[in-house]
Amino acid sequence: MAETKQYDVVIIGAGPAGMTAATYASRANLSVLMLDRGIYGGQMNNTAEVENYPGFDSILGPDLSEKMYASSTRFGAEYGFGTVESIEIDGQNKIINTDMDRYITKAIIIATGSEHIHLGTDGEEHYQGRGVSYCAVCDGAFFRNEDVVVVGGGDSAIEEGLYLTNLAKSVTVLHRRDKLRAQQIIQNRAFSNEKMSFRWHTEVVSINGDDDKVTSVSVINNQTQEVSQINASGVFVYVGLKANTQGFENLNITDDDGWIITDDHMRTAIPGIFAVGDVRVKELRQITTAVGDGSIAGQGVYDYISALAAETNEQVI
Ligand code: FAD
Ligand code: NAP
């Protein structure tokens, strides 16, 4: 039977945003739980090298994640495992239901980030784990000395494509326009990398292969409508992100695309529910901006709970 546990603050998601919120809230002496459906670290675990986080020339994503986790648990915040499936409001209390347990809390910080959008083409689902991947760091080593394609023209596609050049024989980037969206410094590296080539105005029609392995990709040139095949055993898809807000629809705190709307204090329209990091409507989705959001909300929950306590003459700490 599901157990019910109580905390001042439950943070949903233990990526950089959630871990920073945990550091601030627990340092303010609140009882804090970070809940995650996987290992702490979030997208940092899928990032080879991070070279735009202040204080480090370059650091591996999983290493930065370990360092943040150590900071986040230093003042007593706990980390727990579970997929949050729904949130209910019961007066000033909030109830969180996971696939395993139930939590009652005064405040919630949603830090569930985002996940990769799928292409939706023929063969994509069938060949997932058999040549189709959304994570070069996780799966790149399976394609040593083989030909792979990367789909997309943003930071993820180009940066992860560059990572793949260390392993694969060739990396062909398929992009639907003739200009990349990726940051200029990443583009410059890509254009000067001999193993990387580009097919512009190119869209994937289908991913093909034998029963258990990708062998080629059929593509169409969206200018000439010419269809052709590219031989490849790996297809790395990086065509953008969507918010992880499934299960929170009843709260009505998102925009039409599912991103959570907050004010500058990371407060949503529901008192006591904050949102931080990639999951919220924002301009720049980065580790630096995620930790910035996390610190604001980690302090904000203290103010919120203090005000609640003042109303009821309770002591906060
Ligand atoms: P996330 O890191 O996405 O963490 C969200 C967490 O919430 C996850 O651990 C997830 O398991 C958990 N979660 C989701 N839903 C639930 C649920 N229902 N219940 C429980 N847990 C849940 N940024 C940089 O600054 N530098 C880089 O070099 C860089 N490289 C990148 C490379 C790639 C391939 C990608 C995809 C992104 C990169 N970014 C980079 C962006 C950066 O990783 C994100 O901006 C950052 O991780 C966002 O942090 P977050 O905490 O908001 O979300
Ligand atoms: P993104 O910036 O949204 O780029 C998605 C790319 O996929 C775009 O080039 C887009 O084309 C293309 N695309 C979208 N839908 C498509 C479809 N159906 N078919 C084919 N192509 C499609 O996503 P991202 O690259 O994953 O980056 C997400 C966020 O993480 C960004 O904020 C990014 O800055 C951040 N990030 C940062 C770093 C870093 O700082 N080093 C690294 C990785 C990611 P168009 O260009 O034509 O729209």
GROMACS .gro file of C-alpha atoms in nm, residues 175-178 199-203 205 219-229:
model
   21
  175HIS     CA    1   1.855   1.999  -4.167
  176ARG     CA    2   1.526   2.126  -4.305
  177ARG     CA    3   1.665   2.475  -4.382
  178ASP     CA    4   2.001   2.598  -4.513
  199ARG     CA    5   2.246   1.802  -4.632
  200TRP     CA    6   2.040   2.122  -4.644
  201HIS     CA    7   1.664   2.153  -4.706
  202THR     CA    8   1.646   1.787  -4.617
  203GLU     CA    9   1.365   1.613  -4.430
  205VAL     CA   10   1.068   1.051  -4.489
  219VAL     CA   11   1.499   1.182  -4.730
  220ILE     CA   12   1.328   1.446  -4.940
  221ASN     CA   13   1.472   1.777  -5.052
  222ASN     CA   14   1.196   2.021  -4.963
  223GLN     CA   15   1.302   2.260  -5.244
  224THR     CA   16   1.330   2.016  -5.535
  225GLN     CA   17   1.106   1.737  -5.392
  226GLU     CA   18   1.377   1.488  -5.490
  227VAL     CA   19   1.374   1.173  -5.276
  228SER     CA   20   1.700   0.990  -5.204
  229GLN     CA   21   1.851   0.737  -4.964
   0.00000   0.00000   0.00000
